[in-house]
Amino acid sequence: QQQVKQSPQSLIVQKGGISIINCAYENTAFDYFPWYQQFPGKGPALLIAIRPDVSEKKEGRFTISFNKSAKQFSLHIMDSQPGDSATYFCAGYNTNAGKSTFGDGTTLTVKP
Amino acid sequence: EAQVTQNPRYLITVTGKKLTVTCSQNMNHEYMSWYRQDPGLGLRQIYYSMNVEVTDKGDVPEGYKVSRKEKRNFPLILESPSPNQTSLYFCASSLWGREETQYFGPGTRLLVL
C-alpha cells in the first residue's frame, strides 16, 4: 500500500521560475514531514521539514505548505536555479515508532 | 566532521554468498536506519534501531538482518543474497526525537548475480 504519493514524477522549470512538488499521505500517525534533495551518486540530504502543528515553513527559497485536513504537503522552490536540478523526495515519519515512508521521488531539471 | 560511512561502496556478489554492509556514524546518534533505493520506488525502510540492542523491522525486512551491539555501528547482513536484493542501500542516523539532525551515508551499490 502506497502511503505517500508524490507528484509529478519529473518537472522541468526555467531558471527563475517556481518549482512545485506535491505529496499526499494516508497514515495519520505521521508526525514529521521532511523533504530531501539527492544529487546523482550521493545520499539524500535533508532540505527542509515540517511538523503538523504548523501550516507553512520557509527557509530561504524553499517553502513547505502543509494541509493537515487534506493530508497533503508540498515543496515550493522559488527563483529556481540550475543548481537545484536534483531528485527530491518527500517522506512521512511516525517518530514514536521510528518508521518512515518515502514518496517515489521527483526529478527536477532547471533550464538556464 | 559529522558523517555516516558505509562500506563497501560497491559490491558484486553471487546468489547465496553471505555479505555484510557496514554503517558507522560519529555523531553519537541513537537512531539508525537502513533503506534501499530502487528506480521509481523511492527509498524503502528495511530495518531501524532506536538504540543499542533495540532493532525493529521496516517495510521491507525480508532477506535482511541487522545488529546494534555498539551505538556507532549498524551493519546490514544479507545471509543468502538473491538477485532481487540488487539495489542501492543507504544508512542514516539521527538523534532520537531530533529528526532534523539526520544524516545519510553515501550509499552502497549492490549487484547480486
Short mmCIF file of C-alpha atoms in Angstrom, two decimals:
data_model
loop_
_atom_site.label_atom_id
_atom_site.label_comp_id
_atom_site.label_asym_id
_atom_site.label_seq_id
_atom_site.Cartn_x
_atom_site.Cartn_y
_atom_site.Cartn_z
CA GLN A 1 0.00 0.00 0.00
CA GLN A 2 1.47 3.29 -1.15
CA GLN A 3 1.30 5.55 1.89
CA VAL A 4 2.98 8.61 0.41
CA LYS A 5 2.10 9.60 -3.14
CA GLN A 6 4.41 12.14 -4.80
CA SER A 7 3.83 14.08 -7.98
CA PRO A 8 4.93 14.92 -10.56
CA GLN A 9 7.46 12.23 -11.42
CA SER A 10 9.53 14.77 -13.34
CA LEU A 11 9.49 18.52 -13.65
CA ILE A 12 11.21 20.98 -15.98
CA VAL A 13 11.33 24.62 -14.94
CA GLN A 14 13.03 27.67 -16.39
CA LYS A 15 15.65 29.46 -14.33
CA GLY A 16 13.96 31.94 -12.04
CA GLY A 17 10.67 30.07 -12.08
CA ILE A 18 8.81 28.35 -9.25
CA SER A 19 9.07 24.60 -8.81
CA ILE A 20 6.21 22.89 -7.00
CA ILE A 21 6.20 19.25 -5.89
CA ASN A 22 3.25 17.70 -4.12
CA CYS A 23 2.81 14.81 -1.71
CA ALA A 24 -0.24 13.16 -0.20
CA TYR A 25 -0.16 10.76 2.71
CA GLU A 26 -2.55 8.27 4.24
CA ASN A 27 -1.06 7.41 7.61
CA THR A 28 -2.44 9.78 10.25
CA ALA A 29 0.27 8.61 12.68
CA PHE A 30 2.87 10.56 10.68
CA ASP A 31 4.12 13.49 12.75
CA TYR A 32 7.15 14.69 10.79
CA PHE A 33 7.28 15.53 7.09
CA PRO A 34 10.70 16.15 5.56
CA TRP A 35 11.85 16.89 2.05
CA TYR A 36 15.16 15.55 0.81
CA GLN A 37 17.38 16.59 -2.07
CA GLN A 38 19.52 13.98 -3.79
CA PHE A 39 22.21 14.58 -6.41
CA PRO A 40 23.45 11.75 -8.63
CA GLY A 41 25.85 9.46 -6.81
CA LYS A 42 25.07 10.99 -3.40
CA GLY A 43 22.89 10.11 -0.48
CA PRO A 44 19.72 12.11 0.22
CA ALA A 45 20.22 15.28 2.23
CA LEU A 46 17.58 16.80 4.46
CA LEU A 47 16.39 20.01 2.83
CA ILE A 48 13.50 21.24 4.94
CA ALA A 49 10.92 19.64 7.21
CA ILE A 50 7.65 20.45 8.93
CA ARG A 51 5.57 19.11 11.78
CA PRO A 52 1.76 19.04 11.55
CA ASP A 53 1.21 21.81 14.10
CA VAL A 54 2.16 24.47 11.52
CA SER A 55 0.83 25.12 8.03
CA GLU A 56 3.91 26.62 6.43
CA LYS A 57 7.65 26.73 6.90
CA LYS A 58 10.08 28.79 4.88
CA GLU A 59 13.86 28.51 4.69
CA GLY A 60 15.40 30.76 2.10
CA ARG A 61 14.00 29.88 -1.31
CA PHE A 62 12.37 26.70 -0.03
CA THR A 63 8.88 26.58 1.47
CA ILE A 64 6.76 23.71 2.72
CA SER A 65 2.99 24.16 2.72
CA PHE A 66 1.09 21.68 4.87
CA ASN A 67 -2.63 20.90 4.83
CA LYS A 68 -3.44 18.54 7.68
CA SER A 69 -7.12 18.10 6.86
CA ALA A 70 -6.37 17.18 3.25
CA LYS A 71 -3.32 15.11 4.28
CA GLN A 72 -1.21 16.89 1.71
CA PHE A 73 2.02 18.85 1.73
CA SER A 74 4.08 20.48 -0.94
CA LEU A 75 7.55 21.89 -1.60
CA HIS A 76 7.89 25.22 -3.34
CA ILE A 77 11.25 26.30 -4.71
CA MET A 78 11.25 29.98 -5.54
CA ASP A 79 13.65 31.51 -8.07
CA SER A 80 14.72 28.03 -9.18
CA GLN A 81 18.36 27.73 -10.22
CA PRO A 82 20.21 25.18 -12.38
CA GLY A 83 22.00 24.06 -9.21
CA ASP A 84 18.62 22.97 -7.84
CA SER A 85 18.44 20.27 -10.52
CA ALA A 86 18.22 17.07 -8.48
CA THR A 87 15.81 14.41 -7.32
CA TYR A 88 13.51 15.43 -4.49
CA PHE A 89 11.81 13.05 -2.09
CA CYS A 90 9.08 13.72 0.41
CA ALA A 91 8.56 11.45 3.40
CA GLY A 92 6.28 10.86 6.33
CA TYR A 93 7.65 9.76 9.70
CA ASN A 94 5.93 8.14 12.64
CA THR A 95 8.63 9.30 15.03
CA ASN A 96 7.34 7.41 18.05
CA ALA A 97 7.52 4.13 16.14
CA GLY A 98 10.74 5.03 14.33
CA LYS A 99 9.16 4.26 10.95
CA SER A 100 9.38 6.30 7.76
CA THR A 101 7.78 6.12 4.33
CA PHE A 102 9.12 7.93 1.29
CA GLY A 103 7.49 9.15 -1.88
CA ASP A 104 8.78 7.85 -5.20
CA GLY A 105 10.75 10.99 -5.99
CA THR A 106 10.60 13.88 -8.45
CA THR A 107 13.39 14.64 -10.87
CA LEU A 108 13.69 18.40 -11.21
CA THR A 109 15.52 19.98 -14.12
CA VAL A 110 16.03 23.73 -14.09
CA LYS A 111 16.93 25.06 -17.54
CA PRO A 112 19.27 28.05 -17.78
CA GLU B 1 33.41 16.23 10.53
CA ALA B 2 29.98 14.73 11.15
CA GLN B 3 29.44 11.79 8.87
CA VAL B 4 27.89 8.42 8.20
CA THR B 5 30.21 6.00 6.45
CA GLN B 6 29.29 2.84 4.58
CA ASN B 7 31.50 0.03 3.34
CA PRO B 8 31.84 -1.23 0.77
CA ARG B 9 30.58 1.42 -1.62
CA TYR B 10 30.24 -1.08 -4.47
CA LEU B 11 29.83 -4.81 -4.32
CA ILE B 12 29.23 -7.53 -6.89
CA THR B 13 28.43 -10.93 -5.45
CA VAL B 14 26.71 -14.18 -6.33
CA THR B 15 23.46 -15.65 -5.12
CA GLY B 16 23.74 -17.26 -1.69
CA LYS B 17 27.08 -15.80 -0.63
CA LYS B 18 26.66 -14.11 2.73
CA LEU B 19 27.67 -10.48 2.90
CA THR B 20 27.71 -7.61 5.37
CA VAL B 21 27.46 -3.92 4.62
CA THR B 22 28.82 -1.82 7.44
CA CYS B 23 27.46 1.52 8.62
CA SER B 24 29.18 3.74 11.13
CA GLN B 25 28.37 7.22 12.46
CA ASN B 26 30.50 9.59 14.54
CA MET B 27 27.74 11.79 15.96
CA ASN B 28 26.64 9.70 18.96
CA HIS B 29 23.23 9.28 17.35
CA GLU B 30 20.77 6.90 18.98
CA TYR B 31 18.64 6.28 15.90
CA MET B 32 19.94 4.45 12.84
CA SER B 33 18.11 3.06 9.84
CA TRP B 34 18.70 1.18 6.61
CA TYR B 35 16.94 1.91 3.31
CA ARG B 36 17.05 0.51 -0.16
CA GLN B 37 16.51 2.68 -3.19
CA ASP B 38 15.20 1.24 -6.43
CA PRO B 39 14.33 3.19 -9.59
CA GLY B 40 10.86 4.68 -9.39
CA LEU B 41 10.26 3.36 -5.88
CA GLY B 42 11.90 5.98 -3.71
CA LEU B 43 13.54 4.77 -0.52
CA ARG B 44 12.06 1.90 1.42
CA GLN B 45 12.94 1.28 5.04
CA ILE B 46 14.47 -2.14 5.77
CA TYR B 47 15.31 -2.05 9.49
CA TYR B 48 15.82 0.59 12.10
CA SER B 49 17.29 0.86 15.57
CA MET B 50 16.33 3.27 18.31
CA ASN B 51 19.39 2.46 20.42
CA VAL B 52 21.89 -0.26 21.28
CA GLU B 53 20.32 -3.73 21.23
CA VAL B 54 16.98 -2.29 20.03
CA THR B 55 16.06 -3.05 16.42
CA ASP B 56 12.82 -3.37 14.51
CA LYS B 57 11.53 -4.13 11.03
CA GLY B 58 10.72 -1.52 8.46
CA ASP B 59 8.57 -2.08 5.40
CA VAL B 60 10.85 -4.50 3.50
CA PRO B 61 12.83 -6.60 6.02
CA GLU B 62 12.64 -9.99 4.27
CA GLY B 63 16.07 -11.40 3.48
CA TYR B 64 17.93 -8.96 5.73
CA LYS B 65 19.28 -8.97 9.27
CA VAL B 66 20.79 -6.23 11.40
CA SER B 67 22.52 -5.90 14.73
CA ARG B 68 23.25 -2.97 17.03
CA LYS B 69 25.89 -4.01 19.51
CA GLU B 70 27.54 -0.58 19.63
CA LYS B 71 25.97 2.84 19.33
CA ARG B 72 28.07 3.92 16.36
CA ASN B 73 27.67 0.79 14.19
CA PHE B 74 24.64 -0.71 12.47
CA PRO B 75 25.63 -3.44 9.98
CA LEU B 76 23.23 -4.83 7.40
CA ILE B 77 23.57 -8.56 6.82
CA LEU B 78 22.37 -10.50 3.79
CA GLU B 79 22.74 -14.13 4.77
CA SER B 80 21.74 -15.56 1.40
CA PRO B 81 21.56 -12.75 -1.16
CA SER B 82 19.26 -13.10 -4.14
CA PRO B 83 19.12 -11.09 -7.39
CA ASN B 84 16.04 -9.19 -6.17
CA GLN B 85 18.26 -7.64 -3.50
CA THR B 86 20.26 -5.87 -6.17
CA SER B 87 19.80 -2.28 -5.16
CA LEU B 88 21.32 0.92 -3.78
CA TYR B 89 21.46 0.85 0.01
CA PHE B 90 21.59 3.83 2.35
CA CYS B 91 22.22 4.03 6.04
CA ALA B 92 21.01 7.04 8.04
CA SER B 93 21.31 8.23 11.61
CA SER B 94 19.89 10.94 13.85
CA LEU B 95 19.44 11.89 17.45
CA TRP B 96 16.33 10.24 18.84
CA GLY B 97 13.44 12.73 18.73
CA ARG B 98 15.58 15.20 16.79
CA GLU B 99 14.93 14.12 13.22
CA GLU B 100 16.35 17.38 11.89
CA THR B 101 19.80 16.06 12.87
CA GLN B 102 19.54 13.25 10.34
CA TYR B 103 22.43 12.35 8.06
CA PHE B 104 22.54 9.79 5.27
CA GLY B 105 25.55 7.77 4.25
CA PRO B 106 26.93 7.86 0.69
CA GLY B 107 25.27 4.60 -0.35
CA THR B 108 26.32 1.06 -1.23
CA ARG B 109 25.53 -0.22 -4.69
CA LEU B 110 24.99 -3.98 -4.61
CA LEU B 111 24.70 -6.31 -7.58
CA VAL B 112 23.71 -9.92 -6.90
CA LEU B 113 24.28 -12.25 -9.85
#
